[in-house]
CSV table of C-alpha atoms and ligand atoms in Angstrom, one decimal:
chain,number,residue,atom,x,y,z
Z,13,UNK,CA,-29.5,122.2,-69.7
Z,14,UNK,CA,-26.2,120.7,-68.3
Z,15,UNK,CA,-24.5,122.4,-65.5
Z,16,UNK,CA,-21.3,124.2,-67.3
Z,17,UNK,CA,-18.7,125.2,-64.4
Z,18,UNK,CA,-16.1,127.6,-65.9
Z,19,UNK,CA,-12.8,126.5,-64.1
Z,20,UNK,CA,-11.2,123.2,-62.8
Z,21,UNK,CA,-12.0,122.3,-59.4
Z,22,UNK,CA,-10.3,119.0,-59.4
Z,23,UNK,CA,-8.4,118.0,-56.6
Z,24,UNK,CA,-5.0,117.1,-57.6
Z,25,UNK,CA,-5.2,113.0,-58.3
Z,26,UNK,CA,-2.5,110.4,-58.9
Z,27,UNK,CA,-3.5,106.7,-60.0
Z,28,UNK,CA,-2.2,105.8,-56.8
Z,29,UNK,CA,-5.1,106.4,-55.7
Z,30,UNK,CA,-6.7,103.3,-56.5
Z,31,UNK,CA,-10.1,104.1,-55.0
Z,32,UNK,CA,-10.9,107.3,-57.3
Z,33,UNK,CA,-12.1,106.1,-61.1
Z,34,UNK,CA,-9.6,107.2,-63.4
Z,35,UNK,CA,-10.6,111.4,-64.5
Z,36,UNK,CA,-10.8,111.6,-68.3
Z,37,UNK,CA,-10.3,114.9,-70.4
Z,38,UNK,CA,-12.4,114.9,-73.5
Z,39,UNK,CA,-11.2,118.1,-75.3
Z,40,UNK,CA,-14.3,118.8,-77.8
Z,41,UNK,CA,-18.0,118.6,-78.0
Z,42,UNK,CA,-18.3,118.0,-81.8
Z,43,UNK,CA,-19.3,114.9,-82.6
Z,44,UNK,CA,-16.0,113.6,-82.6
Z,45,UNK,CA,-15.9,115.0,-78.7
Z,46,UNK,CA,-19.1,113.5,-77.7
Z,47,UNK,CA,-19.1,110.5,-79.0
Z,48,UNK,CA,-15.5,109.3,-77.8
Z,49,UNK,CA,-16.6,110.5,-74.5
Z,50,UNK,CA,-19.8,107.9,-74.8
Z,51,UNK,CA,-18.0,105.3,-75.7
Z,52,UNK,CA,-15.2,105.4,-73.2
Z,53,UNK,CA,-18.1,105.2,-70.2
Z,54,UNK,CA,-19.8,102.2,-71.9
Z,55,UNK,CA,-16.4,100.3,-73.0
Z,56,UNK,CA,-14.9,101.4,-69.5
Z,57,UNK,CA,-18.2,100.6,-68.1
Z,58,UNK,CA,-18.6,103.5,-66.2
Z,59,UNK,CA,-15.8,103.1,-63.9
Z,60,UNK,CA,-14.1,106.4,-65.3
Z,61,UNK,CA,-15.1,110.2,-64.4
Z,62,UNK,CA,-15.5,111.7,-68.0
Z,63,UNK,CA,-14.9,115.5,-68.5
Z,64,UNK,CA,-15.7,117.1,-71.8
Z,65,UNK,CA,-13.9,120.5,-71.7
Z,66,UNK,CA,-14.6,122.3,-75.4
Z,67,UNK,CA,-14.2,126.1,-76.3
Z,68,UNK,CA,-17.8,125.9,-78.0
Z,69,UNK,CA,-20.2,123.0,-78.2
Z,70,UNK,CA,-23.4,122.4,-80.6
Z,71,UNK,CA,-24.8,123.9,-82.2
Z,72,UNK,CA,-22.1,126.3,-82.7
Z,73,UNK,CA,-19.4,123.4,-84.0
Z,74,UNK,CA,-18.5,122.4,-87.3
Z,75,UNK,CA,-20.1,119.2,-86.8
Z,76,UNK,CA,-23.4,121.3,-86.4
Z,77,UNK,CA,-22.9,122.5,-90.1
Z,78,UNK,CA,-22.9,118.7,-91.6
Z,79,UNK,CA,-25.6,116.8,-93.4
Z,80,UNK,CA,-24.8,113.9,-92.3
Z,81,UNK,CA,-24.2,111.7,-95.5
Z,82,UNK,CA,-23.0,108.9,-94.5
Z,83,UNK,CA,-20.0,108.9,-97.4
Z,84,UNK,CA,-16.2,108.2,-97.0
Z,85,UNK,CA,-15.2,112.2,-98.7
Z,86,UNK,CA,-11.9,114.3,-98.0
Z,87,UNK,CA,-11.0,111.1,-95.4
Z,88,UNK,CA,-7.3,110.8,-95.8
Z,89,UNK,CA,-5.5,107.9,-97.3
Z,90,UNK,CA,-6.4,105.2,-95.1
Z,91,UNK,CA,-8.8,103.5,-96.8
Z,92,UNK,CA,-9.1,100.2,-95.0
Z,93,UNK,CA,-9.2,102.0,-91.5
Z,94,UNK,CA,-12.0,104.5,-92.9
Z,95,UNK,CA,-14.2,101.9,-94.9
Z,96,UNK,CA,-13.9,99.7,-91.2
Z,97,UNK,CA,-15.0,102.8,-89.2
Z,98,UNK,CA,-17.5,103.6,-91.6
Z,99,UNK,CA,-19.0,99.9,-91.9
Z,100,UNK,CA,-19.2,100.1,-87.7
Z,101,UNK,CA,-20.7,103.8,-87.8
Z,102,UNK,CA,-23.7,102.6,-89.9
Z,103,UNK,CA,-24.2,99.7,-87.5
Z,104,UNK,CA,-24.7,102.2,-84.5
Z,105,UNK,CA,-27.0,104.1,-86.7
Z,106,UNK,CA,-29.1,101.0,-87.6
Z,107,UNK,CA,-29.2,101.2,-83.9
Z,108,UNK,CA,-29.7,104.5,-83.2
Z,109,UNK,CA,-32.5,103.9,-85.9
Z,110,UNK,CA,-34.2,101.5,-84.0
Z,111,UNK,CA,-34.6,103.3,-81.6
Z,112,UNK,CA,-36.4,105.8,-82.9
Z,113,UNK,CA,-34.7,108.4,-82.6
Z,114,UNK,CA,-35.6,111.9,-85.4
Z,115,UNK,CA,-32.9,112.9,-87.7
Z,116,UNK,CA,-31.1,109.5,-89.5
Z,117,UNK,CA,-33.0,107.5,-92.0
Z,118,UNK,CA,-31.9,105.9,-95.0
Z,119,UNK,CA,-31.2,108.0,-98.3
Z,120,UNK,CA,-30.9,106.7,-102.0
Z,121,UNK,CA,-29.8,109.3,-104.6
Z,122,UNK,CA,-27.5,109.3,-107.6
Z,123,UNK,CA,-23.7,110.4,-107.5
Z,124,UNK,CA,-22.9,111.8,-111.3
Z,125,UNK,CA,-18.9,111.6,-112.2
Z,126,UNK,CA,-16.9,113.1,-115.1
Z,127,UNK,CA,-14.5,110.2,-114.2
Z,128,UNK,CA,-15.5,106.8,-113.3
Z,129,UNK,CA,-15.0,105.6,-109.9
Z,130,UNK,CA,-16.9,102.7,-108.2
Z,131,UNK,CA,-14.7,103.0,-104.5
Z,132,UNK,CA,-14.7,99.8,-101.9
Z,133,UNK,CA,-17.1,101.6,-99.4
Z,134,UNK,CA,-20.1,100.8,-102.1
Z,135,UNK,CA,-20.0,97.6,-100.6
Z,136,UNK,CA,-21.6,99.2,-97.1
Z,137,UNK,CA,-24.1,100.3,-99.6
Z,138,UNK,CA,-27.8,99.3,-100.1
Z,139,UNK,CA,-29.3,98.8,-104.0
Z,140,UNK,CA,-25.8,99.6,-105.4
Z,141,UNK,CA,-26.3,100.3,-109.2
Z,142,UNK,CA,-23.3,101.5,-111.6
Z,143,UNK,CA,-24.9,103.3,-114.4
Z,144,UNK,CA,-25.1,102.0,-118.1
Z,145,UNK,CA,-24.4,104.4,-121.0
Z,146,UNK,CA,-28.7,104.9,-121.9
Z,147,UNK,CA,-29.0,105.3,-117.8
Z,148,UNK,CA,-26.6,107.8,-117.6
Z,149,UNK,CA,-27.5,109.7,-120.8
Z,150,UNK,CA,-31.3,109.9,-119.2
Z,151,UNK,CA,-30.0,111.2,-115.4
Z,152,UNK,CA,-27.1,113.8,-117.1
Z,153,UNK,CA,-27.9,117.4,-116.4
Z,154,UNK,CA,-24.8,118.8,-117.0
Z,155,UNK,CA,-21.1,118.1,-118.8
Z,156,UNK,CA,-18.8,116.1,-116.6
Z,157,UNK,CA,-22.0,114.1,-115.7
Z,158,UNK,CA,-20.2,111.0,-118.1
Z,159,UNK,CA,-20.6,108.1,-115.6
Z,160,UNK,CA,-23.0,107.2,-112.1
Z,161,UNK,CA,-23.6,105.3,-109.4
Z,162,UNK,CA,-26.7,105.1,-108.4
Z,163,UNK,CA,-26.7,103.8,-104.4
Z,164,UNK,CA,-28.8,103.7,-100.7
Z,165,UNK,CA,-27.1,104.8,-98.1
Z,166,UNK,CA,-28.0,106.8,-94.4
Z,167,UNK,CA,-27.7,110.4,-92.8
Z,168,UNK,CA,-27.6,111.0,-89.3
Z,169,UNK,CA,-28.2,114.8,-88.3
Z,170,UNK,CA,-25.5,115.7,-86.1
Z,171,UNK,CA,-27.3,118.3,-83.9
Z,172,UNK,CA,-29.7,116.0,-82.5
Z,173,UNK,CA,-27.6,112.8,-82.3
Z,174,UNK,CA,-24.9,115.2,-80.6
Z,175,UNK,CA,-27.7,116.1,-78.3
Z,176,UNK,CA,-28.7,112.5,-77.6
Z,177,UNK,CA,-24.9,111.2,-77.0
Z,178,UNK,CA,-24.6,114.2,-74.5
Z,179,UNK,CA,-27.3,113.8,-72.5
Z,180,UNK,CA,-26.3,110.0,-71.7
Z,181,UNK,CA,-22.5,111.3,-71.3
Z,182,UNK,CA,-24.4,113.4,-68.5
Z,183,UNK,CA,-26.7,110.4,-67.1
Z,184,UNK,CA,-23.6,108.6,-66.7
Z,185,UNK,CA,-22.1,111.1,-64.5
Z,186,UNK,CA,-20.2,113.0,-67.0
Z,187,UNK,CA,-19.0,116.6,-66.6
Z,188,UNK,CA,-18.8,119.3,-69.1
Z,189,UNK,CA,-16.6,122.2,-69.2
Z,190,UNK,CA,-17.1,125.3,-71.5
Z,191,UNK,CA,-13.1,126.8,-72.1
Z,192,UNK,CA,-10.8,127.2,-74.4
Z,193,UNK,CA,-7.5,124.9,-74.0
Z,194,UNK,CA,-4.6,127.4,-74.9
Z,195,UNK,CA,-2.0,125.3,-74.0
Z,196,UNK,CA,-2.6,121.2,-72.3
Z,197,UNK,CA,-0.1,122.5,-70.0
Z,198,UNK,CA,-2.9,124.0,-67.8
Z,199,UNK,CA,-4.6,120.8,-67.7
Z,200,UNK,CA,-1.4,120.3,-65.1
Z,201,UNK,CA,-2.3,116.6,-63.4
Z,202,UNK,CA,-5.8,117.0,-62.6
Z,203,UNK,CA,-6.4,114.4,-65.3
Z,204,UNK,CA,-5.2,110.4,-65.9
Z,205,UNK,CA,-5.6,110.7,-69.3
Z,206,UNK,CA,-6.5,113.0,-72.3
Z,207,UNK,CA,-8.7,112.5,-75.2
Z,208,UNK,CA,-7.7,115.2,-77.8
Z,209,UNK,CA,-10.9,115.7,-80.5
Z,210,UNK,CA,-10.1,119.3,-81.2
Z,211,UNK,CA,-10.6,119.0,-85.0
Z,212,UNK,CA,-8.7,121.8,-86.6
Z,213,UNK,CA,-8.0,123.3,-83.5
Z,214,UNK,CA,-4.7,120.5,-82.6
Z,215,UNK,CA,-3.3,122.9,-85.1
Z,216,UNK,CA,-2.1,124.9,-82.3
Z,217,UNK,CA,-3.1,123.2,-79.3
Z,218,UNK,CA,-0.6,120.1,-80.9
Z,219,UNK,CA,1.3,122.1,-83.1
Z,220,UNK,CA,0.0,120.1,-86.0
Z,221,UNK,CA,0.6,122.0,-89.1
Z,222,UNK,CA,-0.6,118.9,-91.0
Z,223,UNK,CA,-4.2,119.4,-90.6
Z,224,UNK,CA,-5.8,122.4,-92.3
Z,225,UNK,CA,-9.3,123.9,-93.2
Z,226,UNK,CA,-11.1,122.9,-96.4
Z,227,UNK,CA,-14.2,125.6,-96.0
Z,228,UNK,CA,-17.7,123.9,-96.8
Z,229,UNK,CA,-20.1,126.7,-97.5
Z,230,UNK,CA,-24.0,125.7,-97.8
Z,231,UNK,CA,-27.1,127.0,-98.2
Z,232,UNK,CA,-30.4,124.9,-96.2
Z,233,UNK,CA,-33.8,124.9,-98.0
Z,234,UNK,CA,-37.0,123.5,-97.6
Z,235,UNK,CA,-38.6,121.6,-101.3
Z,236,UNK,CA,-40.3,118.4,-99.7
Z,237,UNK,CA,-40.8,117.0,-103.2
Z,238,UNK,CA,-37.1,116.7,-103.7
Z,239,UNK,CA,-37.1,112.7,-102.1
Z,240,UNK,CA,-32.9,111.5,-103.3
Z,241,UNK,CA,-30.0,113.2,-103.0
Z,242,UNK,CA,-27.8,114.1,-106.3
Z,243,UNK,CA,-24.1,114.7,-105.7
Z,244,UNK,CA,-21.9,115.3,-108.7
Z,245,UNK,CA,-18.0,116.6,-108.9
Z,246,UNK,CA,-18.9,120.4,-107.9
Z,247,UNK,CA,-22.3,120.8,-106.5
Z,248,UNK,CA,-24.5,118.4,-103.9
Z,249,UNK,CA,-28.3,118.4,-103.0
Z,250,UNK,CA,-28.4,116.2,-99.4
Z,251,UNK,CA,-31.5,115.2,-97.5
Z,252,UNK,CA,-32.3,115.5,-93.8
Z,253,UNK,CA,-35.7,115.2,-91.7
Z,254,UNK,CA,-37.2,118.8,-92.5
Z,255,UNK,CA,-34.7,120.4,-94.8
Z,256,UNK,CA,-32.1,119.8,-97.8
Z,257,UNK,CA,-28.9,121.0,-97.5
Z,258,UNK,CA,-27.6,122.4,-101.4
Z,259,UNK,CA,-23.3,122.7,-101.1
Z,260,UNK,CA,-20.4,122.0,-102.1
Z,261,UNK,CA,-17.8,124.1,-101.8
Z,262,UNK,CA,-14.6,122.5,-100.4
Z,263,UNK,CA,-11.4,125.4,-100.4
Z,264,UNK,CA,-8.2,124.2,-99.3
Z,265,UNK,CA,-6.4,126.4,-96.6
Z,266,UNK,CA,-9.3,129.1,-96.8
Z,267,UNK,CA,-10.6,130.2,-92.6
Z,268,UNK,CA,-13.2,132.7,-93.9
Z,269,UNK,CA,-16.0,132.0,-91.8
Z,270,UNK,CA,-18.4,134.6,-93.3
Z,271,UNK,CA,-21.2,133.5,-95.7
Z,272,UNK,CA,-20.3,134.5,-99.2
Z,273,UNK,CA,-23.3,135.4,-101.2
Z,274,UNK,CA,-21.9,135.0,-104.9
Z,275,UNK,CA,-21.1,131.3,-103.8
Z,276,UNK,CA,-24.6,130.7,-102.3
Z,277,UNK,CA,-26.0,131.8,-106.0
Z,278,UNK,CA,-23.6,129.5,-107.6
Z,279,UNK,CA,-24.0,127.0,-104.9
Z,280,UNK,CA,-28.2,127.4,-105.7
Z,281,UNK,CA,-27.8,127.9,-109.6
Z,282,UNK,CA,-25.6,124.4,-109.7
Z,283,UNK,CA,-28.3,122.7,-107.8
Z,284,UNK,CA,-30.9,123.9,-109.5
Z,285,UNK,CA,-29.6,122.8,-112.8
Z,286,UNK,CA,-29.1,119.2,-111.2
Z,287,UNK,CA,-32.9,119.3,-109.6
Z,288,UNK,CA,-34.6,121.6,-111.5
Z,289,UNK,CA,-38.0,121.5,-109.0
Z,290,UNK,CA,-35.2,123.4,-106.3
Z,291,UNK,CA,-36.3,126.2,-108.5
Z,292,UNK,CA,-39.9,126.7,-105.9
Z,293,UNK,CA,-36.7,125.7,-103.1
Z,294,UNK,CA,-37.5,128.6,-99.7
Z,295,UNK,CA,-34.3,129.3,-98.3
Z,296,UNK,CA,-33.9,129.0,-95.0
Z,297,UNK,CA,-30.6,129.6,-93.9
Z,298,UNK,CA,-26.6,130.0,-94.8
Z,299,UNK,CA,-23.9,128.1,-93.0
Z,300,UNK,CA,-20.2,128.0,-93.2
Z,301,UNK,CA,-17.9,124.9,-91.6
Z,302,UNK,CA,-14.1,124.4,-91.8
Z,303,UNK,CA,-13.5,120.9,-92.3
Z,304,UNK,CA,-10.6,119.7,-90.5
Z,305,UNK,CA,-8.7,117.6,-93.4
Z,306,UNK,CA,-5.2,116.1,-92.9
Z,307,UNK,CA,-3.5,113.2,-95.2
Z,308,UNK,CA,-4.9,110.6,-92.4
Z,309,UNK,CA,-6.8,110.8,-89.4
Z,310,UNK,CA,-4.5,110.8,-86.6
Z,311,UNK,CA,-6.0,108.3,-84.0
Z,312,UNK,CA,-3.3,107.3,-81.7
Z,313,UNK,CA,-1.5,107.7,-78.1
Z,314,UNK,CA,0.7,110.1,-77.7
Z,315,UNK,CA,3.4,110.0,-74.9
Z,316,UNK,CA,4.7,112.8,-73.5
Z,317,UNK,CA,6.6,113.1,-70.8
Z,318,UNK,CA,5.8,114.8,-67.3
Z,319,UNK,CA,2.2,114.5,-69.5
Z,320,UNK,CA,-0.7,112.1,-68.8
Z,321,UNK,CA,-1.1,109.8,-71.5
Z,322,UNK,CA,-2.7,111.6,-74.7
Z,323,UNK,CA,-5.0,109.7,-76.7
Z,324,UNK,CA,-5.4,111.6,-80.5
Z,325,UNK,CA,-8.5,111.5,-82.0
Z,326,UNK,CA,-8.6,114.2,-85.0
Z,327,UNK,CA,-8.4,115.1,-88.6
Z,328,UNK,CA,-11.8,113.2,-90.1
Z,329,UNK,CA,-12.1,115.8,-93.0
Z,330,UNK,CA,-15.8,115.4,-94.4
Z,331,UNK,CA,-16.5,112.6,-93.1
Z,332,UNK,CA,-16.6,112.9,-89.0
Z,333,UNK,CA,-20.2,111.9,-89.0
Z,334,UNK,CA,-19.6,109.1,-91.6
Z,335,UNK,CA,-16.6,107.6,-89.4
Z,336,UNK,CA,-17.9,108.5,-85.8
Z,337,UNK,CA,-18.3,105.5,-84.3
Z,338,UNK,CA,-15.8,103.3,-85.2
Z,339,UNK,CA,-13.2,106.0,-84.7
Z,340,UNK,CA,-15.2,106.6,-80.8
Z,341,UNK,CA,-14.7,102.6,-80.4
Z,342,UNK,CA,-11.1,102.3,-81.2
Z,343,UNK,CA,-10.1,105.6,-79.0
Z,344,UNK,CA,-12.4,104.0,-75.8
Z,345,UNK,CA,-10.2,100.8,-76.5
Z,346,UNK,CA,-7.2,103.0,-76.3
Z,347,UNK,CA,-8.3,104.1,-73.3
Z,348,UNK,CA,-9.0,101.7,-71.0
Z,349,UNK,CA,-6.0,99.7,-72.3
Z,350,UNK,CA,-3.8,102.8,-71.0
Z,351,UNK,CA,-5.6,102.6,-67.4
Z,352,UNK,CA,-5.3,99.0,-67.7
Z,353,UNK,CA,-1.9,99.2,-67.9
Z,354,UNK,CA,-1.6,102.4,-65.5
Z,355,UNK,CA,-3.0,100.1,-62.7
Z,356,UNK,CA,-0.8,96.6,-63.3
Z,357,UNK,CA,2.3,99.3,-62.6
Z,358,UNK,CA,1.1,100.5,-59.3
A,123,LIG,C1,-20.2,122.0,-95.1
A,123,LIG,C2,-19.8,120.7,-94.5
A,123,LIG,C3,-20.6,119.6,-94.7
A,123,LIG,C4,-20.2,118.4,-94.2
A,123,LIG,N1,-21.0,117.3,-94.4
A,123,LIG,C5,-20.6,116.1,-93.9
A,123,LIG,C6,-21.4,114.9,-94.2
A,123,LIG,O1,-22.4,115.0,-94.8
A,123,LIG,N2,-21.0,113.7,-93.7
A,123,LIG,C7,-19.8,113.6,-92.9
A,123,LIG,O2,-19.5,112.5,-92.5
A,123,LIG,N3,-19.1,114.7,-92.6
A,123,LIG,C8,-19.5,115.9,-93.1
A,123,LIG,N4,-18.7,117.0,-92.8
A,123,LIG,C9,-17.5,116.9,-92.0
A,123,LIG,C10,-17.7,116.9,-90.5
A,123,LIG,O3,-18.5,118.0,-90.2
A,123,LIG,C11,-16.4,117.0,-89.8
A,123,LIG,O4,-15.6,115.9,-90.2
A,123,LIG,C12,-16.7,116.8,-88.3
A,123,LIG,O5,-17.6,117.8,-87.9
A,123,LIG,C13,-15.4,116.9,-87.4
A,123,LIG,O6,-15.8,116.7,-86.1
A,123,LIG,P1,-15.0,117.2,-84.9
A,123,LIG,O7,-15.7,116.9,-83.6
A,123,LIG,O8,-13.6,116.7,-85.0
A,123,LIG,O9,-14.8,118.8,-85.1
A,123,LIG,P2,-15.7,120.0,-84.6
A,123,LIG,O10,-17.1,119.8,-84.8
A,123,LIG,O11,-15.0,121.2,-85.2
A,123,LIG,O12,-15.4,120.1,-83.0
A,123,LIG,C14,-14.2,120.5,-82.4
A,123,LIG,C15,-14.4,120.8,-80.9
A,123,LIG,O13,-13.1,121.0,-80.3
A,123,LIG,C16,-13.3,122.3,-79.7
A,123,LIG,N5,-11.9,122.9,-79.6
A,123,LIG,C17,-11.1,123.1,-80.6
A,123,LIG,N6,-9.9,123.7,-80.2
A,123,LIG,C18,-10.1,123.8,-78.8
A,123,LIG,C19,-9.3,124.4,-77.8
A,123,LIG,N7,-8.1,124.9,-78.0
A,123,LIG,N8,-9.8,124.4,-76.5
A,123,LIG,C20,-11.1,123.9,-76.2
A,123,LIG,N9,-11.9,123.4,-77.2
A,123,LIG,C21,-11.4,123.3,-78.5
A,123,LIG,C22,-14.3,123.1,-80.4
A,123,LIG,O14,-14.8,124.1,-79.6
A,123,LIG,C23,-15.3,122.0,-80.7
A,123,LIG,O15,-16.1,121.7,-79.6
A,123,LIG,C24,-19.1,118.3,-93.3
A,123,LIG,C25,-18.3,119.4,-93.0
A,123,LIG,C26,-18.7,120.6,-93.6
A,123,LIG,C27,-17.8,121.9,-93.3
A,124,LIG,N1,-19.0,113.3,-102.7
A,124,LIG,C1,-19.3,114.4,-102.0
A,124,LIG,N2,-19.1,115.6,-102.5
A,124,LIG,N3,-19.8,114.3,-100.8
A,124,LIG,C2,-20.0,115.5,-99.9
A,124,LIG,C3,-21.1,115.1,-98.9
A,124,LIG,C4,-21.1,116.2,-97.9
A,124,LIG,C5,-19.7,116.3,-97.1
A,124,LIG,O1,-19.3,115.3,-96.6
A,124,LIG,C6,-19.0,117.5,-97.0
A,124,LIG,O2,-19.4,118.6,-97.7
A,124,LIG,O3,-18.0,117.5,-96.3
């Protein structure tokens, strides 16, 4: 366990104060948080003081409710910028992989459409197979199942990979501090910079009306026979270590965080009809998660005056496992070019 203190005790610290490293405010400990936090310390190589101050951390984020597909889905419009951070997000997960780490392996399934799209991320893909008419017409379990892709790709189980990226955070001298942010102002100057990964909560803390929930409601079983995952326009059946997760709702501008049971049936009942052995499926457990969708990701520095630079790292929709990594890398770069620069002025 990590020691959480519950208030600021930082002396007040100005850069010119060359001898101090930098202090850095991670706000979240989703995987959005915790990863950034990671890669500042390696890309800053360690010569930063890293704070992660979050409201809650795992397993109670919405990160914690993801499968873990690694698939470009409710991303926003920049499509270069996502298929780059997804390409360098399945590179740290070979890695991660090869380590040995539990909970990311890689997944083939089928993904059934009613209309035919073959996107650019494919080519990340392993075993990348459009579906002919005779393929489709044998893999069809429903109407609106009219064309497929048949593809490899990875999951990477966000609970235990949020786990392992905070304990390093920690061996790296990283601090962590459980609170909720109601307003950056009381942040004052104890920090150099801020890293904002508060997902759907910049809609208040930035006053960014542009990001809004989608709720994702799901429904965890365990049916080991059940080896691909099958994803179609309304339902999906995803694969991690132990379990399967069966979803997929995804409703616009709706907060209700308490588990519908009418939608888990229809969630199940969809499922089933895709993998008909999920009918011997033992639930295990319900979940809810807000996704934090906006047009694009907003990954950027902010400046403010009378502020410390802010570094914006939100927005990932259903894909902040899918686009960790590269989006971790390019806020760390954004970082230690802003103390770079912080430092040539003093
Ligand atoms: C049902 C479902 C299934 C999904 N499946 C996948 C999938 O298979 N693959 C994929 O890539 N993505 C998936 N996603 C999307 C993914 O979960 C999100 O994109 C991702 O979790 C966003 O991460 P985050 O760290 O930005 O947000 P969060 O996990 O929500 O973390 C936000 C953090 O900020 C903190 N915070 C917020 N406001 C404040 C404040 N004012 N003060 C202090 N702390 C604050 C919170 O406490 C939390 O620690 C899924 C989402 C859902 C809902
Ligand atoms: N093509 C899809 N439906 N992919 C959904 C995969 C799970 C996920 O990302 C989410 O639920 O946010």
């Amino acid at each position: 366990m990590f020691l959480i203190s519950r208030c600021f005790t930082h002396q007040l610290m100005t850069f010119s104060n060359a001898k101090m490293p930098p202090k850095i405010a991670v706000l979240g400990a989703g995987i959005i948080g915790v990863s950034s936090a990671l890669a500042i310390q390696q890309i800053c190589q360690k010569n930063v003081e890293v704070t992660i101050i979050a409201e809650r951390f795992s397993p109670d984020t919405t990160s914690d409710v993801a499968a873990g597909l690694i698939e470009p889905f409710l991303a926003g419009s920049d499509v270069e910028r996502v298929k780059e951070w997804t390409r360098l997000t399945i590179e740290r997960i070979k890695e991660y992989m090869s380590e040995g780490n539990l909970g990311a392996e890689e997944k083939s399934g089928y993904w059934m459409q009613s209309v035919k799209e073959v996107p650019d991320w494919l080519k990340l893909m392993k075993n990348v197979k459009v579906l002919n008419e005779s393929e489709v017409a044998a893999i069809r379990k429903r109407p609106g199942h009219n064309f497929g892709v048949f593809y490899t790709t990875w999951y990477l189980e966000p609970t235990r990979y949020i786990d392992y990226c905070t304990k390093k955070i920690m061996e790296n001298g990283g601090k962590i501090i459980q609170r909720k942010i109601e307003n950056i102002d009381e942040l004052g100057n104890d920090f150099d910079v801020i890293v904002n990964c508060t997902g759907l909560g910049s809609r208040v803390l930035f006053n960014d009306e542009t990001i809004r929930p989608c709720r994702g409601q799901i429904v965890r079983v365990s049916c080991p026979q059940v080896r691909h995952f099958f994803i179609d326009d309304d339902f999906y059946t995803l694969i991690n270590d132990s379990c399967l997760i069966l979803g997929g709702t995804k409703d616009l501008d709706q907060w209700e965080l308490e588990v519908n049971s009418k939608t888990a049936q229809k969630i199940i009942e969809g499922n089933c009809q895709n993998i008909p052995s999920l009918r011997h499926a033992k639930i295990l457990s319900h979940h809810i998660g807000l996704r934090p969708c906006r047009p694009t990701v907003r990954l950027e520095k902010e400046i403010k005056n009378n502020y410390p630079p802010i570094i914006h790292n939100y927005g990932h929709g259903g894909s902040g496992v899918t686009i960790h990594w590269g989006c971790a890398l390019e806020t760390a770069e954004l970082v230690n070019k802003t103390i770079i620069e912080r430092k040539s002025h003093l």
